[in-house]
């Protein structure tokens, strides 16, 4: 399992040098990184938080099915770790005004 030397830029603005395996898919790597870096895994609204990595050298977001090697991430790249936030709250269709009118519950 070869390791790749990279710099991880944290959501807080700090940076950490790291050796990361280049043959592990990001969907498996990201929870480990979040845990090792002691990043929150639950948002203020109680919903699980996800993170994504953007490669400075490649100029794009790395996909969850990619490994660092398959994405072509070079040695000493700067990887921006960003919280993946979904805007808006979950709203039940049953409570929408249209459904309430259909039930006569308005």
mmCIF file of C-alpha atoms in Angstrom:
data_model
loop_
_atom_site.group_PDB
_atom_site.id
_atom_site.type_symbol
_atom_site.label_atom_id
_atom_site.label_comp_id
_atom_site.label_asym_id
_atom_site.label_seq_id
_atom_site.Cartn_x
_atom_site.Cartn_y
_atom_site.Cartn_z
ATOM 1 C CA UNK A 1 0.000 0.000 0.000
ATOM 2 C CA UNK A 2 2.059 2.975 -1.229
ATOM 3 C CA UNK A 3 1.618 6.265 0.570
ATOM 4 C CA UNK A 4 1.457 9.700 -1.011
ATOM 5 C CA UNK A 5 2.861 12.760 0.772
ATOM 6 C CA UNK A 6 0.286 15.562 0.682
ATOM 7 C CA UNK A 7 -0.728 18.638 2.625
ATOM 8 C CA UNK A 8 -4.315 18.625 3.868
ATOM 9 C CA UNK A 9 -5.829 22.093 4.200
ATOM 10 C CA UNK A 10 -8.426 21.892 6.976
ATOM 11 C CA UNK A 11 -11.846 23.587 6.993
ATOM 12 C CA UNK A 12 -10.566 25.802 9.824
ATOM 13 C CA UNK A 13 -7.776 27.091 7.580
ATOM 14 C CA UNK A 14 -4.908 25.180 9.179
ATOM 15 C CA UNK A 15 -2.841 22.648 7.268
ATOM 16 C CA UNK A 16 -1.342 19.255 8.101
ATOM 17 C CA UNK A 17 1.304 17.257 6.275
ATOM 18 C CA UNK A 18 0.201 13.654 5.838
ATOM 19 C CA UNK A 19 1.119 10.367 4.215
ATOM 20 C CA UNK A 20 -2.068 8.914 2.763
ATOM 21 C CA UNK A 21 -2.493 5.538 1.045
ATOM 22 C CA UNK A 22 -2.973 6.174 -2.661
ATOM 23 C CA UNK A 23 -4.904 2.960 -3.345
ATOM 24 C CA UNK A 24 -7.914 3.376 -1.033
ATOM 25 C CA UNK A 25 -11.171 4.807 -2.469
ATOM 26 C CA UNK A 26 -12.117 8.190 -1.020
ATOM 27 C CA UNK A 27 -15.452 6.833 0.267
ATOM 28 C CA UNK A 28 -13.400 4.637 2.649
ATOM 29 C CA UNK A 29 -10.655 7.184 3.285
ATOM 30 C CA UNK A 30 -12.792 10.210 4.203
ATOM 31 C CA UNK A 31 -14.355 8.820 7.429
ATOM 32 C CA UNK A 32 -10.866 7.805 8.609
ATOM 33 C CA UNK A 33 -9.456 11.257 7.833
ATOM 34 C CA UNK A 34 -12.338 12.959 9.643
ATOM 35 C CA UNK A 35 -11.747 10.769 12.686
ATOM 36 C CA UNK A 36 -7.955 11.190 12.722
ATOM 37 C CA UNK A 37 -8.258 14.966 12.284
ATOM 38 C CA UNK A 38 -10.983 15.080 14.973
ATOM 39 C CA UNK A 39 -13.457 16.796 12.662
ATOM 40 C CA UNK A 40 -17.151 16.898 13.585
ATOM 41 C CA UNK A 41 -19.172 14.040 12.143
ATOM 42 C CA UNK A 42 -22.569 15.494 13.093
ATOM 43 C CA UNK A 43 -23.710 19.008 12.192
ATOM 44 C CA UNK A 44 -25.480 21.483 14.487
ATOM 45 C CA UNK A 45 -28.818 20.225 13.141
ATOM 46 C CA UNK A 46 -27.981 16.654 14.186
ATOM 47 C CA UNK A 47 -27.522 15.421 10.628
ATOM 48 C CA UNK A 48 -24.357 13.496 9.652
ATOM 49 C CA UNK A 49 -21.630 15.621 8.102
ATOM 50 C CA UNK A 50 -19.639 14.545 5.091
ATOM 51 C CA UNK A 51 -16.402 15.918 3.711
ATOM 52 C CA UNK A 52 -14.878 16.211 0.271
ATOM 53 C CA UNK A 53 -11.349 16.687 -1.049
ATOM 54 C CA UNK A 54 -10.360 19.128 -3.765
ATOM 55 C CA UNK A 55 -6.955 18.774 -5.399
ATOM 56 C CA UNK A 56 -5.106 22.051 -5.905
ATOM 57 C CA UNK A 57 -2.861 20.526 -8.602
ATOM 58 C CA UNK A 58 -5.751 18.954 -10.538
ATOM 59 C CA UNK A 59 -8.115 21.874 -9.971
ATOM 60 C CA UNK A 60 -11.098 19.673 -9.198
ATOM 61 C CA UNK A 61 -13.015 17.760 -6.568
ATOM 62 C CA UNK A 62 -11.968 14.152 -6.124
ATOM 63 C CA UNK A 63 -14.811 11.672 -6.591
ATOM 64 C CA UNK A 64 -15.710 9.217 -3.832
ATOM 65 C CA UNK A 65 -15.046 6.185 -6.051
ATOM 66 C CA UNK A 66 -11.533 7.408 -6.965
ATOM 67 C CA UNK A 67 -8.280 6.625 -5.222
ATOM 68 C CA UNK A 68 -5.548 9.258 -5.077
ATOM 69 C CA UNK A 69 -3.594 7.186 -7.637
ATOM 70 C CA UNK A 70 -6.505 6.727 -10.065
ATOM 71 C CA UNK A 71 -7.294 10.448 -9.838
ATOM 72 C CA UNK A 72 -3.682 11.295 -10.705
ATOM 73 C CA UNK A 73 -2.978 13.255 -7.504
ATOM 74 C CA UNK A 74 0.731 14.189 -7.572
ATOM 75 C CA UNK A 75 3.214 13.955 -4.708
ATOM 76 C CA UNK A 76 3.122 17.020 -2.390
ATOM 77 C CA UNK A 77 -0.295 18.163 -3.663
ATOM 78 C CA UNK A 78 -2.426 20.413 -1.450
ATOM 79 C CA UNK A 79 -5.784 18.768 -0.770
ATOM 80 C CA UNK A 80 -8.545 21.076 0.447
ATOM 81 C CA UNK A 81 -10.788 19.292 2.939
ATOM 82 C CA UNK A 82 -14.228 20.898 2.887
ATOM 83 C CA UNK A 83 -17.410 20.134 4.804
ATOM 84 C CA UNK A 84 -20.042 18.881 2.379
ATOM 85 C CA UNK A 85 -23.129 20.792 3.501
ATOM 86 C CA UNK A 86 -26.578 20.301 2.026
ATOM 87 C CA UNK A 87 -28.654 23.473 2.236
ATOM 88 C CA UNK A 88 -32.226 23.394 3.468
ATOM 89 C CA UNK A 89 -34.015 21.244 5.952
ATOM 90 C CA UNK A 90 -35.765 18.021 5.180
ATOM 91 C CA UNK A 91 -39.487 18.629 4.795
ATOM 92 C CA UNK A 92 -42.054 15.873 4.727
ATOM 93 C CA UNK A 93 -44.278 15.826 1.641
ATOM 94 C CA UNK A 94 -47.175 14.936 3.938
ATOM 95 C CA UNK A 95 -46.846 18.354 5.573
ATOM 96 C CA UNK A 96 -46.722 20.349 2.333
ATOM 97 C CA UNK A 97 -49.563 22.883 1.864
ATOM 98 C CA UNK A 98 -50.801 21.007 -1.214
ATOM 99 C CA UNK A 99 -51.146 17.704 0.676
ATOM 100 C CA UNK A 100 -52.778 19.420 3.653
ATOM 101 C CA UNK A 101 -55.367 20.992 1.309
ATOM 102 C CA UNK A 102 -56.001 17.591 -0.314
ATOM 103 C CA UNK A 103 -56.732 16.119 3.123
ATOM 104 C CA UNK A 104 -58.844 19.121 4.117
ATOM 105 C CA UNK A 105 -56.384 19.690 6.979
ATOM 106 C CA UNK A 106 -55.653 23.418 6.654
#
